[in-house]
XYZ file of N, CA, C and O in Angstrom:
540
model
N 0.832 -1.207 -0.087
C -0.057 0.048 0.001
C 0.888 1.339 0.128
O 1.837 1.283 0.833
N 0.676 2.171 -0.808
C 1.328 3.393 -0.899
C 0.980 4.411 -0.020
O -0.332 4.386 0.448
N 1.908 5.137 0.535
C 1.534 6.216 1.457
C 1.271 7.437 0.598
O 1.673 7.717 -0.441
N 0.242 8.426 1.252
C -0.299 9.500 0.670
C 0.776 10.555 0.973
O 1.064 10.783 2.140
N 1.219 11.257 -0.006
C 2.228 12.247 0.106
C 1.742 13.714 0.027
O 2.164 14.676 0.535
N 0.647 13.783 -0.698
C 0.122 15.150 -1.189
C -0.796 15.477 -0.115
O -1.648 14.862 0.500
N -0.581 16.739 0.507
C -1.280 17.250 1.786
C -2.726 17.444 1.472
O -3.491 17.284 2.381
N -3.051 17.869 0.258
C -4.458 18.078 -0.023
C -5.256 16.720 0.028
O -6.380 16.657 0.577
N -4.497 15.616 -0.449
C -5.220 14.411 -0.254
C -5.306 13.902 1.195
O -6.143 13.159 1.674
N -4.235 14.154 1.948
C -4.284 13.893 3.353
C -5.413 14.506 4.090
O -6.036 13.916 4.733
N -5.539 15.761 3.844
C -6.535 16.560 4.468
C -7.999 16.114 3.968
O -8.886 15.978 4.810
N -8.128 15.683 2.724
C -9.344 15.102 2.251
C -9.549 13.868 2.815
O -10.826 13.405 3.192
N -8.567 13.005 2.992
C -8.836 11.653 3.702
C -9.314 11.919 5.212
O -10.190 11.230 5.598
N -8.823 12.810 5.885
C -9.183 13.166 7.276
C -10.644 13.627 7.324
O -11.390 13.251 8.241
N -10.997 14.477 6.205
C -12.394 14.940 6.210
C -13.302 13.667 5.878
O -14.532 13.726 6.457
N -12.922 12.798 5.117
C -13.674 11.661 4.763
C -13.941 10.798 6.079
O -14.952 10.277 6.294
N -12.775 10.608 6.793
C -12.870 9.823 8.022
C -13.804 10.507 9.085
O -14.684 9.804 9.705
N -13.651 11.827 9.124
C -14.553 12.649 9.989
C -16.062 12.488 9.614
O -16.939 12.327 10.480
N -16.256 12.519 8.321
C -17.663 12.499 7.825
C -18.177 11.011 8.004
O -19.366 10.855 8.586
N -17.376 10.049 7.933
C -17.789 8.588 8.191
C -18.174 8.510 9.633
O -19.114 7.862 9.897
N -17.405 9.020 10.428
C -17.635 8.752 11.993
C -18.967 9.544 12.195
O -19.643 9.127 13.140
N -19.061 10.761 11.682
C -20.421 11.503 12.001
C -21.601 10.787 11.519
O -22.594 10.726 12.256
N -21.537 10.184 10.316
C -22.690 9.356 9.798
C -22.904 8.223 10.564
O -24.059 7.818 10.950
N -21.853 7.482 10.899
C -21.851 6.294 11.748
C -22.562 6.499 13.212
O -23.386 5.929 13.646
N -22.145 7.567 13.764
C -22.673 7.833 15.133
C -24.005 8.417 15.076
O -24.885 8.177 15.923
N -24.343 9.111 14.030
C -25.741 9.582 13.794
C -26.667 8.453 13.514
O -27.853 8.475 14.126
N -26.301 7.391 12.746
C -27.077 6.225 12.634
C -27.310 5.513 13.937
O -28.419 5.030 14.301
N -26.301 5.327 14.660
C -26.337 4.598 16.015
C -27.354 5.394 16.873
O -28.114 4.715 17.560
N -27.252 6.790 16.825
C -28.136 7.530 17.689
C -29.502 7.367 17.212
O -30.576 7.280 18.096
N -29.844 7.424 15.929
C -31.192 7.193 15.442
C -31.660 5.815 15.707
O -32.970 5.672 16.018
N -30.892 4.722 15.612
C -31.407 3.343 15.987
C -31.606 3.390 17.534
O -32.744 2.789 17.949
N -30.895 4.013 18.454
C -31.212 4.065 19.757
C -32.477 4.726 20.084
O -33.333 4.343 20.872
N -32.800 5.883 19.403
C -34.044 6.582 19.530
C -35.296 5.597 19.080
O -36.367 5.750 19.633
N -34.985 5.027 17.929
C -35.991 4.051 17.324
C -36.374 3.031 18.337
O -37.533 2.671 18.678
N -35.256 2.400 18.956
C -35.519 1.437 19.921
C -36.382 1.932 21.150
O -37.236 1.314 21.706
N -36.010 3.207 21.593
C -36.709 3.818 22.713
C -38.139 4.085 22.352
O -39.041 3.899 23.281
N -38.449 4.421 21.100
C -39.711 4.818 20.707
C -40.507 3.448 20.621
O -41.788 3.529 20.996
N -39.941 2.432 20.073
C -40.688 1.200 19.937
C -41.183 0.653 21.272
O -42.178 0.121 21.380
N -40.211 0.699 22.139
C -40.547 0.091 23.648
C -41.236 1.145 24.460
O -41.472 0.953 25.569
N -41.524 2.365 24.044
C -42.060 3.374 24.659
C -41.318 3.735 26.079
O -41.798 3.990 26.978
N -40.048 3.342 25.987
C -39.183 3.687 27.162
C -37.767 4.079 26.712
O -36.841 3.336 26.451
N -37.706 5.436 26.440
C -36.446 6.019 25.887
C -35.293 5.876 26.856
O -34.191 5.514 26.289
N -35.497 5.785 28.209
C -34.328 5.716 28.988
C -33.801 4.370 29.150
O -32.703 4.300 29.212
N -34.606 3.290 28.597
C -34.070 1.957 28.643
C -33.084 1.783 27.462
O -32.275 1.054 27.534
N -33.339 2.512 26.382
C -32.501 2.481 25.216
C -31.084 3.092 25.487
O -30.235 2.676 24.960
N -31.099 4.119 26.265
C -29.889 4.895 26.618
C -29.298 4.285 27.958
O -29.058 5.158 28.811
N -29.058 2.949 28.093
C -28.431 2.451 29.210
C -27.211 1.545 28.722
O -27.159 1.273 27.596
N -26.355 1.303 29.664
C -25.124 0.531 29.226
C -25.548 -0.905 29.165
O -24.680 -1.811 28.781
N -26.800 -1.445 29.468
C -27.217 -2.706 29.064
C -27.379 -2.906 27.550
O -27.238 -4.009 27.043
N -27.779 -1.786 26.914
C -27.808 -1.880 25.357
C -26.279 -1.757 24.774
O -25.646 -0.655 24.894
N -25.981 -2.870 24.064
C -24.630 -2.713 23.548
C -24.486 -1.679 22.481
O -23.300 -1.071 22.230
N -25.434 -1.247 21.734
C -25.401 -0.179 20.835
C -24.879 1.261 21.446
O -24.181 1.895 20.976
N -25.552 1.409 22.598
C -25.398 2.624 23.468
C -23.775 2.463 23.924
O -23.180 3.542 23.903
N -23.400 1.282 24.267
C -22.082 1.184 24.883
C -21.056 1.451 23.583
O -19.954 2.133 23.931
N -21.321 1.137 22.421
C -20.433 1.280 21.224
C -20.468 2.812 20.940
O -19.396 3.467 20.650
N -21.594 3.589 21.129
C -21.601 4.954 20.971
C -20.849 5.744 21.910
O -19.966 6.581 21.620
N -20.781 5.343 23.207
C -20.029 5.960 24.231
C -18.592 5.679 24.077
O -17.764 6.584 24.229
N -18.171 4.551 23.656
C -16.755 4.274 23.461
C -16.167 5.129 22.251
O -15.172 5.651 22.331
N -17.072 5.255 21.172
C -16.510 6.151 20.136
C -16.461 7.514 20.514
O -15.649 8.103 19.942
N -17.438 7.975 21.186
C -17.456 9.398 21.623
C -16.277 9.727 22.542
O -15.592 10.669 22.248
N -16.034 8.945 23.507
C -14.838 9.086 24.341
C -13.489 8.919 23.540
O -12.555 9.727 23.777
N -13.412 8.020 22.648
C -12.304 8.092 21.799
C -12.022 9.197 20.913
O -10.971 9.602 20.935
N -13.120 9.665 20.420
C -12.996 10.936 19.571
C -12.555 11.971 20.419
O -11.868 12.892 19.956
N -13.017 12.225 21.671
C -12.641 13.303 22.673
C -11.147 13.159 22.896
O -10.459 14.234 22.796
N -10.718 11.989 23.304
C -9.352 11.853 23.598
C -8.463 12.182 22.404
O -7.208 12.709 22.569
N -8.737 11.610 21.162
C -7.894 11.825 20.129
C -7.876 13.130 19.680
O -6.868 13.684 19.002
N -8.956 13.952 19.804
C -9.079 15.262 19.346
C -8.197 16.153 20.371
O -7.751 17.312 19.936
N -7.883 15.729 21.445
C -6.967 16.538 22.352
C -5.621 16.703 21.702
O -4.982 17.732 21.993
N -5.073 15.830 21.086
C -3.871 15.764 20.532
C -3.681 17.023 19.505
O -2.518 17.522 19.337
N -4.703 17.230 18.884
C -4.663 18.342 17.881
C -5.106 19.743 18.574
O -4.408 20.802 18.367
N -6.163 19.709 19.314
C -6.705 20.953 19.737
C -5.957 21.647 20.861
O -5.927 22.875 20.959
N -5.417 20.891 21.885
C -4.895 21.423 23.046
C -3.473 22.192 22.631
O -3.276 23.262 23.163
N -2.600 21.640 21.892
C -1.311 22.443 21.737
C -1.527 23.746 20.967
O -0.767 24.660 21.092
N -2.652 23.836 20.218
C -2.723 25.073 19.458
C -3.703 26.036 20.178
O -3.830 27.155 19.584
N -4.188 25.855 21.435
C -5.080 26.744 22.034
C -4.319 27.853 22.713
O -4.965 28.911 23.004
N -3.013 27.920 23.091
C -2.233 28.935 23.650
C -2.903 29.293 25.016
O -3.102 30.430 25.519
N -3.375 28.175 25.642
C -3.767 28.492 27.155
C -2.699 27.997 28.019
O -2.065 27.074 27.751
N -2.571 28.609 29.206
C -1.573 28.253 30.130
C -1.967 26.873 30.733
O -3.056 26.471 30.820
N -0.845 26.269 31.469
C -1.070 24.955 31.974
C -1.895 25.411 33.339
O -1.665 26.234 33.998
N -2.903 24.428 33.588
C -3.683 24.602 34.818
C -2.868 23.934 36.108
O -2.248 22.988 35.923
N -3.207 24.555 37.170
C -2.556 24.179 38.396
C -3.156 22.920 39.020
O -4.268 22.672 38.672
N -2.501 22.235 39.842
C -2.947 21.146 40.479
C -4.065 21.273 41.354
O -4.978 20.474 41.461
N -4.145 22.449 41.928
C -5.283 22.877 42.858
C -6.533 23.134 42.089
O -7.576 22.499 42.386
N -6.415 23.590 40.824
C -7.687 23.706 39.967
C -8.059 22.373 39.545
O -9.362 22.091 39.538
N -7.279 21.459 39.139
C -7.672 20.265 38.722
C -8.396 19.337 39.976
O -9.374 18.662 39.688
N -7.677 19.442 41.104
C -8.267 18.838 42.279
C -9.653 19.360 42.703
O -10.607 18.617 42.924
N -9.849 20.673 42.728
C -11.024 21.227 43.042
C -12.234 20.962 42.096
O -13.371 20.647 42.401
N -11.830 20.991 40.814
C -12.849 20.708 39.700
C -13.239 19.231 39.848
O -14.469 18.896 39.598
N -12.351 18.277 40.172
C -12.633 16.943 40.337
C -13.606 16.649 41.503
O -14.624 15.866 41.367
N -13.352 17.337 42.543
C -14.137 17.341 43.656
C -15.478 17.754 43.570
O -16.474 17.147 44.021
N -15.545 18.975 42.751
C -16.915 19.548 42.612
C -17.724 18.532 41.844
O -18.832 18.433 41.857
N -17.037 18.090 40.697
C -17.733 17.060 39.768
C -18.263 15.907 40.611
O -19.404 15.389 40.424
N -17.335 15.263 41.421
C -17.771 14.102 42.240
C -18.894 14.349 43.146
O -19.893 13.708 43.213
N -18.934 15.546 43.943
C -19.931 15.803 44.770
C -21.167 16.206 43.953
O -22.288 15.709 44.448
N -20.988 16.847 42.960
C -22.230 17.236 42.177
C -22.870 16.026 41.610
O -24.188 15.857 41.618
N -22.259 15.147 40.990
C -22.806 13.899 40.537
C -23.442 13.266 41.524
O -24.556 12.581 41.386
N -22.868 12.999 42.651
C -23.396 12.325 43.863
C -24.709 12.798 44.288
O -25.670 12.256 44.538
N -24.673 14.224 44.475
C -25.903 14.806 44.818
C -27.028 14.779 43.941
O -28.288 14.661 44.383
N -26.637 14.737 42.663
C -27.832 14.514 41.634
C -28.297 13.132 41.459
O -29.460 12.954 41.043
N -27.633 12.029 41.785
C -27.874 10.801 41.657
C -28.206 9.911 42.806
O -28.457 8.766 42.563
N -27.828 10.344 43.887
C -27.884 9.527 45.147
C -29.345 9.255 45.681
O -29.497 9.384 46.912
N -30.253 8.895 44.963
C -31.552 8.722 45.301
C -31.743 7.336 46.088
O -31.759 7.275 47.474
N -31.900 6.312 45.336
C -32.173 4.934 46.086
C -30.896 4.093 46.353
O -30.898 3.341 47.277
N -29.879 4.476 45.648
C -28.669 3.563 45.849
C -27.500 4.586 45.875
O -26.652 4.831 44.943
N -27.080 4.902 47.142
C -26.092 5.921 47.366
C -24.683 5.279 46.873
O -23.867 6.077 46.443
N -24.404 4.218 47.307
C -23.124 3.395 47.081
C -22.836 3.324 45.536
O -21.738 3.680 45.055
N -23.790 2.894 44.812
C -23.669 2.908 43.268
C -23.440 4.225 42.757
O -22.706 4.401 41.728
N -24.151 5.246 43.232
C -24.013 6.668 42.768
C -22.589 7.137 43.136
O -22.016 7.788 42.297
N -22.156 6.907 44.263
C -20.766 7.226 44.624
C -19.675 6.459 43.725
O -18.695 7.159 43.160
N -19.844 5.185 43.555
C -19.008 4.398 42.639
C -19.032 4.844 41.195
O -18.040 5.257 40.476
N -20.153 5.267 40.704
C -20.277 5.912 39.355
C -19.689 7.149 39.227
O -19.068 7.579 38.210
N -19.837 7.986 40.254
C -19.329 9.345 40.464
C -17.822 9.206 40.330
O -16.993 10.031 39.624
N -17.229 8.316 41.124
C -15.846 8.097 41.070
C -15.207 7.713 39.725
O -14.232 8.253 39.234
N -15.992 6.799 39.024
C -15.507 6.251 37.660
C -15.716 7.578 36.778
O -14.736 7.866 35.979
N -16.674 8.363 36.800
C -16.900 9.483 35.895
C -15.822 10.634 36.275
O -15.112 11.045 35.197
N -15.523 10.840 37.387
C -14.465 11.769 37.906
C -13.203 11.328 37.393
O -12.227 12.073 36.975
N -12.773 10.150 37.559
C -11.488 9.504 37.104
C -11.314 9.737 35.529
O -10.291 10.030 35.168
N -12.430 9.391 34.769
C -12.368 9.587 33.384
C -12.060 10.989 32.983
O -11.161 11.320 32.191
N -12.899 11.926 33.560
C -12.791 13.320 33.028
C -11.418 13.899 33.695
O -10.817 14.820 33.050
N -11.062 13.508 34.903
C -9.840 14.020 35.417
C -8.587 13.678 34.574
O -7.624 14.280 34.380
N -8.729 12.349 34.149
C -7.660 11.664 33.342
C -7.517 12.498 31.956
O -6.438 12.930 31.474
N -8.780 12.867 31.428
C -8.674 13.596 30.132
C -8.225 15.069 30.460
O -7.408 15.692 29.668
N -8.492 15.727 31.543
C -7.946 17.012 31.862
C -6.368 16.933 32.111
O -5.649 17.785 31.837
N -5.996 15.858 32.861
C -4.546 15.668 33.021
C -3.801 15.549 31.767
O -2.707 16.072 31.609
N -4.300 14.768 30.927
C -3.672 14.559 29.589
C -3.663 15.853 28.866
O -2.485 16.172 28.183
N -4.678 16.666 28.876
C -4.663 18.014 28.299
C -3.609 18.885 28.963
O -2.936 19.630 28.098
N -3.447 18.852 30.163
C -2.566 19.654 30.778
C -1.065 19.161 30.507
O -0.214 19.943 30.210
N -0.883 17.871 30.303
C 0.444 17.345 29.880
C 0.742 17.830 28.448
O 1.919 18.377 28.217
N -0.261 17.796 27.520
C 0.054 18.366 26.203
C 0.295 19.845 26.194
O 1.134 20.426 25.306
N -0.367 20.594 27.093
C 0.007 21.977 27.226
C 1.348 22.285 27.754
O 2.074 23.161 27.140
N 1.832 21.517 28.665
C 3.171 21.708 29.200
C 4.142 21.278 28.130
O 5.310 21.802 28.019
N 3.830 20.194 27.355
C 4.769 19.825 26.163
C 4.941 20.873 25.216
O 5.821 21.080 24.525
N 3.810 21.561 24.890
C 3.857 22.634 23.755
C 4.513 23.836 24.436
O 5.123 24.648 23.443
N 4.591 24.102 25.634
C 5.472 25.313 26.213
C 6.935 24.997 26.153
O 7.716 26.073 26.220
N 7.292 23.960 26.136
C 8.757 23.528 26.103
C 9.433 23.788 24.656
O 8.991 23.915 23.649
């Protein structure tokens, strides 16, 4: 297989990949909405019990992390302090727990910890890319 050397073709290839992912995720979202409408329970279609929803979430998180490699170094924002990262993670954890701690407080706390770990990891990775861009 030959490598693409022309930059216009490389950019066109990236646009094609982006369009493909947009169409794919849109179709998955439409199928999830159709499943929810058919069962008259939209919330059941958007749960992690549904493999299609799990695929959508994995694709979305992958897209977010991969887009950090491009967007963060060109932002010209300073590196965030450890205090800012810690306080934002604590606010996120407490806020998520307060919003969801109805009948199952332990499960809400566990889900909040997982969600906070994922978003804090994304913020730490973004911070790492900012510091690499400053050097």
